Amino acid sequence: MDAAARRPHPGAMPDNATSTDTETDFEAARLTVRLPAIAANYRTYQRTAGPARVAAVVKGDAYGLGAARIVPALAAAGCDSFFVARLAEGVALRAVVPQARIFVLDGAQPDAIPALLTHRLTPVLNSLSDIAAWRAAAAASRTVLDAVLQVDTGMNRLGLPGEELAVLAAEARARLSGLNPVLVMSHLACADDEGADKAMNARQLDRFRTALAMLPPAPASLAASSGTMLGMDYHFDMVRPGVALYGANPQAGRPNLMQTAAVVTARVLQVRRIDSGDTVGYAATFRARRPSMIATLALGYADGIPRAASGRGQAAFGGVRAPFAGRVSMDMITLDVTDMAHPPAPGDAAELLGDTITLEEAATAAATNPYEILTRLRRMPRHYTEGAL
């Protein structure tokens, strides 16, 4: 029996799992997406946020994990409202969930309006010009169109700034003619950043309440993944978890309530012994201080593993960790496996992300955040596990 048969990929598919790619006899690396874990994470938000509704943010192809497979799993768990960033994402999603509410965060740009109407997508209106364009579309179609109003409470990115909010509040009847505001939303700047100005959350909450008092009554939404964990004051009528649905910890420094949803594994291509003083990889950044064993894995930054994790990241074999040795290259990562009691063999599988190497650890090693780790994953075949947890 060869090495690949001896040690399957961690998170390997059960009998009822499926793959998006044609399977080959040897997969150098793979991304396993646990659909039951994502559904369980959604249910955790339902329990946490109740009685507020829970919408799912599935932008960026469900944070890089595959919206076409994830959205049906979320719908089966009870989700009927989804947020995307781009118009094209909304168009693609409409074919997957014909009856769901789909909100497009980019707004109502004039050249997007025909597709928004055709595919029954609801734009998040971020400015008076967005509102005017969508109101004109309502008049032209002689119908009332649903809309989401976003107000800026301190992010200074998208959303009605204070001066435009004041104009809208003073002229709401005319400016919202033909529109049905189904949601007023804003977005917290510091809910998920351990080192951020935590007082900012309270300031934004106060500003959001002020904005709601200025506008016609409508359901409200302020909190996303981390904001929901700030307490009921932040829940309003809807919460919008995103990255936490895919396994990221929404509360830095606390136990993660989320199930691991993404597992990245890669095969060992070669294991070699090097002498004390030998170097490994580009620029010779790793120099052995003793005779060492080096394992080379079949994935690199072309697969989405950040080059910034060079010399800082880790992989694991059966729960036993091994540090990166030298630089992450385009297609390969080298590991120092000297201290492993049972060093890997060619064909064995290492976990780069999953139950041992957490999303937060992988992000810290690359000096980035879990969002970027997930959305960078590419080239690897995706496999999906199904069935109840």
CSV table of C-alpha atoms in Angstrom, one decimal:
chain,number,residue,atom,x,y,z
A,1,MET,CA,0.0,0.0,0.0
A,2,ASP,CA,1.5,3.4,-1.0
A,3,ALA,CA,1.8,6.4,1.3
A,4,ALA,CA,-1.2,8.2,-0.2
A,5,ALA,CA,-3.4,5.3,0.7
A,6,ARG,CA,-1.8,4.9,4.1
A,7,ARG,CA,-2.8,8.4,5.2
A,8,PRO,CA,-5.8,10.1,3.6
A,9,HIS,CA,-6.4,13.8,3.5
A,10,PRO,CA,-7.5,15.2,6.9
A,11,GLY,CA,-11.2,16.1,6.4
A,12,ALA,CA,-11.5,13.5,3.6
A,13,MET,CA,-14.9,13.1,2.1
A,14,PRO,CA,-17.4,10.6,3.5
A,15,ASP,CA,-19.4,8.4,1.2
A,16,ASN,CA,-22.1,11.0,0.8
A,17,ALA,CA,-19.8,13.9,-0.1
A,18,THR,CA,-19.4,15.4,-3.5
A,19,SER,CA,-16.7,17.4,-5.4
A,20,THR,CA,-17.0,20.3,-7.8
A,21,ASP,CA,-14.0,18.9,-9.8
A,22,THR,CA,-13.3,15.7,-11.7
A,23,GLU,CA,-11.4,13.6,-9.3
A,24,THR,CA,-8.0,12.3,-10.2
A,25,ASP,CA,-6.0,9.5,-8.7
A,26,PHE,CA,-3.7,12.0,-7.0
A,27,GLU,CA,-4.7,15.4,-5.7
A,28,ALA,CA,-1.8,17.5,-4.7
A,29,ALA,CA,-4.0,19.6,-2.4
A,30,ARG,CA,-7.6,20.0,-1.6
A,31,LEU,CA,-10.1,22.3,0.1
A,32,THR,CA,-12.8,20.5,2.0
A,33,VAL,CA,-15.9,22.5,2.9
A,34,ARG,CA,-18.1,21.1,5.6
A,35,LEU,CA,-21.6,22.2,4.7
A,36,PRO,CA,-23.1,20.8,8.0
A,37,ALA,CA,-20.7,23.0,10.0
A,38,ILE,CA,-21.8,26.1,8.1
A,39,ALA,CA,-25.4,25.2,8.7
A,40,ALA,CA,-24.6,24.7,12.4
A,41,ASN,CA,-22.9,28.1,12.6
A,42,TYR,CA,-26.0,29.7,11.1
A,43,ARG,CA,-28.1,28.0,13.7
A,44,THR,CA,-25.8,29.3,16.4
A,45,TYR,CA,-26.5,32.9,15.2
A,46,GLN,CA,-30.2,32.2,15.2
A,47,ARG,CA,-30.0,31.2,18.9
A,48,THR,CA,-27.7,34.1,19.7
A,49,ALA,CA,-29.7,36.8,17.9
A,50,GLY,CA,-33.2,35.7,18.4
A,51,PRO,CA,-35.8,37.1,17.8
A,52,ALA,CA,-33.9,39.1,15.2
A,53,ARG,CA,-33.7,37.5,11.7
A,54,VAL,CA,-30.4,36.2,10.5
A,55,ALA,CA,-29.3,37.0,7.0
A,56,ALA,CA,-26.2,35.4,5.5
A,57,VAL,CA,-23.4,37.4,3.8
A,58,VAL,CA,-22.2,35.2,0.9
A,59,LYS,CA,-20.2,37.8,-1.1
A,60,GLY,CA,-16.9,36.8,-2.7
A,61,ASP,CA,-18.3,33.4,-3.7
A,62,ALA,CA,-19.2,32.7,-0.1
A,63,TYR,CA,-15.8,34.0,1.1
A,64,GLY,CA,-14.0,31.8,-1.4
A,65,LEU,CA,-15.7,28.5,-0.4
A,66,GLY,CA,-18.3,28.3,-3.2
A,67,ALA,CA,-21.7,30.0,-3.0
A,68,ALA,CA,-23.4,27.6,-5.4
A,69,ARG,CA,-23.1,24.8,-2.8
A,70,ILE,CA,-23.1,26.8,0.4
A,71,VAL,CA,-26.3,28.9,-0.2
A,72,PRO,CA,-28.6,25.9,-0.6
A,73,ALA,CA,-27.2,24.5,2.7
A,74,LEU,CA,-28.0,27.8,4.4
A,75,ALA,CA,-31.4,27.9,2.8
A,76,ALA,CA,-32.1,24.4,4.1
A,77,ALA,CA,-31.1,25.7,7.6
A,78,GLY,CA,-33.8,28.4,7.3
A,79,CYS,CA,-32.0,31.4,5.8
A,80,ASP,CA,-34.1,33.4,3.3
A,81,SER,CA,-32.0,36.5,3.0
A,82,PHE,CA,-28.6,36.9,1.5
A,83,PHE,CA,-26.1,39.8,1.0
A,84,VAL,CA,-23.7,39.9,-1.9
A,85,ALA,CA,-21.3,42.7,-3.0
A,86,ARG,CA,-21.4,42.6,-6.8
A,87,LEU,CA,-24.3,42.6,-9.2
A,88,ALA,CA,-22.9,39.5,-11.0
A,89,GLU,CA,-22.9,37.7,-7.7
A,90,GLY,CA,-26.6,38.4,-7.2
A,91,VAL,CA,-27.4,37.4,-10.7
A,92,ALA,CA,-25.7,34.0,-10.3
A,93,LEU,CA,-27.3,33.5,-6.9
A,94,ARG,CA,-30.8,34.1,-8.1
A,95,ALA,CA,-30.6,30.9,-10.1
A,96,VAL,CA,-29.7,29.0,-6.9
A,97,VAL,CA,-32.4,30.4,-4.6
A,98,PRO,CA,-35.3,31.6,-6.8
A,99,GLN,CA,-37.4,32.8,-3.9
A,100,ALA,CA,-34.9,34.3,-1.5
A,101,ARG,CA,-34.3,37.9,-0.9
A,102,ILE,CA,-30.9,39.0,-2.3
A,103,PHE,CA,-29.4,42.3,-1.4
A,104,VAL,CA,-26.6,43.9,-3.5
A,105,LEU,CA,-24.3,46.0,-1.4
A,106,ASP,CA,-22.8,48.0,-4.3
A,107,GLY,CA,-26.0,50.1,-4.7
A,108,ALA,CA,-28.0,51.0,-7.8
A,109,GLN,CA,-25.6,52.2,-10.4
A,110,PRO,CA,-27.5,53.3,-13.5
A,111,ASP,CA,-26.1,50.7,-15.8
A,112,ALA,CA,-26.9,48.0,-13.2
A,113,ILE,CA,-30.6,48.8,-12.9
A,114,PRO,CA,-31.9,46.6,-15.8
A,115,ALA,CA,-30.2,43.5,-14.3
A,116,LEU,CA,-31.4,44.4,-10.8
A,117,LEU,CA,-35.0,44.5,-12.0
A,118,THR,CA,-34.7,41.4,-14.2
A,119,HIS,CA,-33.3,39.2,-11.5
A,120,ARG,CA,-35.4,40.7,-8.6
A,121,LEU,CA,-32.4,41.9,-6.7
A,122,THR,CA,-32.7,44.5,-4.0
A,123,PRO,CA,-30.0,47.2,-4.0
A,124,VAL,CA,-28.5,48.7,-0.9
A,125,LEU,CA,-28.9,52.4,-1.6
A,126,ASN,CA,-25.8,54.3,-0.3
A,127,SER,CA,-26.3,57.9,-1.5
A,128,LEU,CA,-29.0,60.3,-2.6
A,129,SER,CA,-28.0,59.6,-6.2
A,130,ASP,CA,-28.6,55.9,-5.7
A,131,ILE,CA,-32.0,56.7,-4.2
A,132,ALA,CA,-32.8,58.9,-7.2
A,133,ALA,CA,-31.8,56.3,-9.7
A,134,TRP,CA,-33.8,53.6,-8.0
A,135,ARG,CA,-36.8,55.9,-7.6
A,136,ALA,CA,-36.7,56.7,-11.3
A,137,ALA,CA,-36.6,52.9,-12.1
A,138,ALA,CA,-39.8,52.5,-9.9
A,139,ALA,CA,-41.5,55.3,-11.8
A,140,ALA,CA,-40.5,53.9,-15.2
A,141,SER,CA,-41.7,50.4,-14.3
A,142,ARG,CA,-44.9,51.8,-12.6
A,143,THR,CA,-44.3,49.7,-9.5
A,144,VAL,CA,-43.1,50.0,-6.0
A,145,LEU,CA,-39.6,48.7,-5.6
A,146,ASP,CA,-38.0,47.3,-2.4
A,147,ALA,CA,-34.9,49.0,-1.2
A,148,VAL,CA,-32.4,49.0,1.6
A,149,LEU,CA,-31.1,52.3,2.9
A,150,GLN,CA,-27.5,52.4,4.3
A,151,VAL,CA,-26.5,55.2,6.6
A,152,ASP,CA,-22.9,55.9,7.4
A,153,THR,CA,-22.3,56.0,11.2
A,154,GLY,CA,-18.5,56.2,11.2
A,155,MET,CA,-17.0,53.8,8.7
A,156,ASN,CA,-16.7,56.5,6.0
A,157,ARG,CA,-16.9,54.0,3.2
A,158,LEU,CA,-20.4,53.5,1.8
A,159,GLY,CA,-23.7,54.8,3.1
A,160,LEU,CA,-25.5,58.1,3.3
A,161,PRO,CA,-23.2,60.7,5.0
A,162,GLY,CA,-24.7,63.0,7.6
A,163,GLU,CA,-25.5,65.8,5.2
A,164,GLU,CA,-27.3,63.5,2.8
A,165,LEU,CA,-29.2,61.8,5.6
A,166,ALA,CA,-30.4,65.2,6.8
A,167,VAL,CA,-31.7,66.0,3.2
A,168,LEU,CA,-33.4,62.6,3.0
A,169,ALA,CA,-35.0,63.0,6.4
A,170,ALA,CA,-36.4,66.4,5.5
A,171,GLU,CA,-37.7,65.3,2.1
A,172,ALA,CA,-38.4,61.6,2.8
A,173,ARG,CA,-41.9,61.5,1.3
A,174,ALA,CA,-40.8,62.8,-2.1
A,175,ARG,CA,-37.4,61.2,-2.3
A,176,LEU,CA,-38.7,57.7,-1.3
A,177,SER,CA,-41.7,57.9,-3.5
A,178,GLY,CA,-42.2,54.6,-5.3
A,179,LEU,CA,-39.8,52.8,-2.9
A,180,ASN,CA,-40.5,50.4,-0.1
A,181,PRO,CA,-37.6,50.6,2.4
A,182,VAL,CA,-37.4,47.0,3.7
A,183,LEU,CA,-34.3,47.7,5.8
A,184,VAL,CA,-32.2,50.5,7.1
A,185,MET,CA,-28.6,49.4,7.8
A,186,SER,CA,-25.2,50.5,8.8
A,187,HIS,CA,-21.9,48.7,9.5
A,188,LEU,CA,-19.6,48.7,12.6
A,189,ALA,CA,-16.0,49.6,12.1
A,190,CYS,CA,-14.4,48.0,15.2
A,191,ALA,CA,-16.6,45.1,16.2
A,192,ASP,CA,-14.1,42.4,15.2
A,193,ASP,CA,-10.7,44.1,15.9
A,194,GLU,CA,-9.2,43.2,19.2
A,195,GLY,CA,-6.9,46.3,19.2
A,196,ALA,CA,-9.5,48.8,18.0
A,197,ASP,CA,-11.2,51.7,19.6
A,198,LYS,CA,-14.0,49.8,21.4
A,199,ALA,CA,-15.8,53.1,22.2
A,200,MET,CA,-16.4,53.4,18.5
A,201,ASN,CA,-19.1,50.6,18.7
A,202,ALA,CA,-21.1,52.6,21.2
A,203,ARG,CA,-20.7,55.8,19.2
A,204,GLN,CA,-21.9,54.1,16.1
A,205,LEU,CA,-24.8,52.6,17.9
A,206,ASP,CA,-25.9,56.0,19.1
A,207,ARG,CA,-25.6,57.5,15.6
A,208,PHE,CA,-27.6,54.6,14.2
A,209,ARG,CA,-30.4,55.1,16.6
A,210,THR,CA,-30.4,58.8,15.8
A,211,ALA,CA,-30.6,58.0,12.1
A,212,LEU,CA,-33.5,55.6,12.6
A,213,ALA,CA,-35.4,58.3,14.4
A,214,MET,CA,-35.0,60.6,11.5
A,215,LEU,CA,-36.3,58.2,8.8
A,216,PRO,CA,-39.6,56.6,8.2
A,217,PRO,CA,-40.1,53.4,10.2
A,218,ALA,CA,-38.4,50.3,8.7
A,219,PRO,CA,-36.7,47.2,10.0
A,220,ALA,CA,-33.1,47.9,11.0
A,221,SER,CA,-29.7,46.1,10.9
A,222,LEU,CA,-26.4,47.1,12.4
A,223,ALA,CA,-24.5,44.0,13.4
A,224,ALA,CA,-22.5,41.5,11.3
A,225,SER,CA,-20.5,38.5,12.6
A,226,SER,CA,-18.7,40.1,15.5
A,227,GLY,CA,-21.2,42.9,16.2
A,228,THR,CA,-23.9,40.3,17.0
A,229,MET,CA,-21.8,39.1,19.9
A,230,LEU,CA,-21.8,42.6,21.4
A,231,GLY,CA,-25.3,42.0,22.8
A,232,MET,CA,-29.0,42.6,22.2
A,233,ASP,CA,-28.6,46.4,21.9
A,234,TYR,CA,-26.9,45.7,18.5
A,235,HIS,CA,-29.3,43.1,17.1
A,236,PHE,CA,-32.2,45.3,16.1
A,237,ASP,CA,-34.4,43.4,13.5
A,238,MET,CA,-31.7,41.6,11.5
A,239,VAL,CA,-28.1,40.5,11.9
A,240,ARG,CA,-25.8,39.8,9.0
A,241,PRO,CA,-23.1,37.2,9.8
A,242,GLY,CA,-20.4,36.6,7.2
A,243,VAL,CA,-17.0,35.3,7.9
A,244,ALA,CA,-18.1,33.5,11.2
A,245,LEU,CA,-20.4,31.3,9.2
A,246,TYR,CA,-17.3,29.8,7.6
A,247,GLY,CA,-15.6,29.1,10.9
A,248,ALA,CA,-13.9,32.4,11.9
A,249,ASN,CA,-14.0,33.3,15.6
A,250,PRO,CA,-16.3,36.3,16.0
A,251,GLN,CA,-14.9,37.1,19.5
A,252,ALA,CA,-11.2,37.6,19.5
A,253,GLY,CA,-9.5,36.1,22.6
A,254,ARG,CA,-12.5,33.9,23.5
A,255,PRO,CA,-13.4,30.3,22.7
A,256,ASN,CA,-14.7,30.0,19.2
A,257,LEU,CA,-18.4,29.1,19.1
A,258,MET,CA,-18.2,28.3,15.4
A,259,GLN,CA,-17.6,24.9,13.9
A,260,THR,CA,-14.6,24.5,11.6
A,261,ALA,CA,-15.9,24.7,8.1
A,262,ALA,CA,-12.9,24.9,5.8
A,263,VAL,CA,-10.0,22.3,5.8
A,264,VAL,CA,-7.0,22.8,3.5
A,265,THR,CA,-4.7,19.8,3.0
A,266,ALA,CA,-1.7,19.1,0.8
A,267,ARG,CA,0.4,16.0,0.0
A,268,VAL,CA,4.1,15.6,0.8
A,269,LEU,CA,6.1,15.4,-2.4
A,270,GLN,CA,9.5,14.6,-0.9
A,271,VAL,CA,11.2,14.2,2.4
A,272,ARG,CA,15.0,14.8,2.7
A,273,ARG,CA,17.7,15.0,5.3
A,274,ILE,CA,19.9,18.1,5.3
A,275,ASP,CA,23.1,18.9,7.2
A,276,SER,CA,23.7,21.5,9.8
A,277,GLY,CA,24.3,24.8,8.0
A,278,ASP,CA,22.3,23.9,4.9
A,279,THR,CA,19.7,26.3,3.7
A,280,VAL,CA,16.2,25.8,2.4
A,281,GLY,CA,14.2,27.7,-0.2
A,282,TYR,CA,14.5,31.0,-2.0
A,283,ALA,CA,16.9,33.6,-0.5
A,284,ALA,CA,18.2,30.9,1.9
A,285,THR,CA,16.1,32.4,4.7
A,286,PHE,CA,16.1,29.1,6.6
A,287,ARG,CA,19.4,27.7,7.8
A,288,ALA,CA,19.5,24.4,9.7
A,289,ARG,CA,21.2,24.6,13.1
A,290,ARG,CA,21.4,20.8,13.3
A,291,PRO,CA,20.9,17.9,11.0
A,292,SER,CA,17.3,18.2,9.9
A,293,MET,CA,14.5,16.6,8.0
A,294,ILE,CA,12.6,18.7,5.5
A,295,ALA,CA,9.2,17.8,4.0
A,296,THR,CA,8.1,19.5,0.8
A,297,LEU,CA,4.3,20.1,0.3
A,298,ALA,CA,2.5,20.5,-3.0
A,299,LEU,CA,0.9,23.9,-2.5
A,300,GLY,CA,2.0,27.5,-2.3
A,301,TYR,CA,0.9,31.1,-2.9
A,302,ALA,CA,-0.7,30.2,-6.2
A,303,ASP,CA,-3.1,28.1,-4.1
A,304,GLY,CA,-3.7,31.0,-1.8
A,305,ILE,CA,-1.3,30.3,1.0
A,306,PRO,CA,0.1,33.8,1.8
A,307,ARG,CA,3.8,34.3,1.1
A,308,ALA,CA,3.8,36.5,4.2
A,309,ALA,CA,3.5,33.3,6.3
A,310,SER,CA,7.0,32.3,5.3
A,311,GLY,CA,9.0,31.2,8.3
A,312,ARG,CA,6.0,31.8,10.5
A,313,GLY,CA,3.2,29.3,9.5
A,314,GLN,CA,2.6,25.8,10.5
A,315,ALA,CA,1.2,22.6,9.1
A,316,ALA,CA,0.0,19.5,11.0
A,317,PHE,CA,0.1,15.7,10.5
A,318,GLY,CA,-2.5,13.9,12.6
A,319,GLY,CA,-2.6,16.8,15.0
A,320,VAL,CA,1.2,17.1,15.3
A,321,ARG,CA,2.5,20.5,14.2
A,322,ALA,CA,5.5,21.2,12.0
A,323,PRO,CA,6.8,24.7,11.3
A,324,PHE,CA,7.3,26.3,7.8
A,325,ALA,CA,11.0,26.2,6.9
A,326,GLY,CA,11.9,29.0,4.6
A,327,ARG,CA,9.8,30.9,2.1
A,328,VAL,CA,6.4,29.9,0.8
A,329,SER,CA,6.9,29.6,-3.0
A,330,MET,CA,4.4,29.5,-5.8
A,331,ASP,CA,3.7,25.8,-5.7
A,332,MET,CA,5.5,24.5,-2.7
A,333,ILE,CA,6.0,24.9,1.1
A,334,THR,CA,8.8,23.3,3.0
A,335,LEU,CA,8.4,22.1,6.6
A,336,ASP,CA,10.9,21.3,9.3
A,337,VAL,CA,9.7,17.8,10.5
A,338,THR,CA,12.9,17.0,12.5
A,339,ASP,CA,11.1,16.8,15.8
A,340,MET,CA,8.3,14.6,14.7
A,341,ALA,CA,8.4,11.1,16.3
A,342,HIS,CA,7.0,9.7,13.1
A,343,PRO,CA,8.1,11.9,10.2
A,344,PRO,CA,5.8,11.9,7.1
A,345,ALA,CA,6.5,10.0,3.9
A,346,PRO,CA,5.8,11.1,0.3
A,347,GLY,CA,2.1,11.0,-0.3
A,348,ASP,CA,1.1,11.7,3.2
A,349,ALA,CA,-1.3,14.6,3.8
A,350,ALA,CA,-0.6,17.7,5.9
A,351,GLU,CA,-3.3,20.1,7.2
A,352,LEU,CA,-2.7,23.8,6.5
A,353,LEU,CA,-6.0,24.9,7.8
A,354,GLY,CA,-8.7,23.0,9.8
A,355,ASP,CA,-9.1,21.4,13.2
A,356,THR,CA,-5.5,21.7,14.3
A,357,ILE,CA,-4.3,24.9,12.4
A,358,THR,CA,-7.2,27.3,13.1
A,359,LEU,CA,-8.3,30.0,10.8
A,360,GLU,CA,-7.1,32.6,13.3
A,361,GLU,CA,-3.6,31.0,13.6
A,362,ALA,CA,-3.2,30.9,9.9
A,363,ALA,CA,-4.2,34.6,9.6
A,364,THR,CA,-1.8,35.6,12.5
A,365,ALA,CA,1.1,33.8,10.8
A,366,ALA,CA,0.5,35.8,7.6
A,367,ALA,CA,-0.1,39.1,9.4
A,368,THR,CA,-3.6,39.3,7.9
A,369,ASN,CA,-7.2,38.4,8.9
A,370,PRO,CA,-9.4,35.3,8.4
A,371,TYR,CA,-11.3,37.0,5.6
A,372,GLU,CA,-8.2,37.2,3.4
A,373,ILE,CA,-7.1,33.6,4.2
A,374,LEU,CA,-10.5,32.2,3.1
A,375,THR,CA,-10.9,34.4,0.0
A,376,ARG,CA,-7.4,33.7,-1.3
A,377,LEU,CA,-7.9,29.9,-1.6
A,378,ARG,CA,-7.8,28.9,-5.2
A,379,ARG,CA,-6.6,26.2,-7.7
A,380,MET,CA,-7.3,23.4,-5.2
A,381,PRO,CA,-10.2,21.1,-6.0
A,382,ARG,CA,-13.1,21.8,-3.7
A,383,HIS,CA,-14.9,18.9,-1.9
A,384,TYR,CA,-18.1,19.3,0.0
A,385,THR,CA,-19.2,17.1,3.0
A,386,GLU,CA,-22.9,16.8,3.6
A,387,GLY,CA,-25.1,15.2,6.2
A,388,ALA,CA,-25.9,16.3,9.8
A,389,LEU,CA,-23.3,17.1,12.3
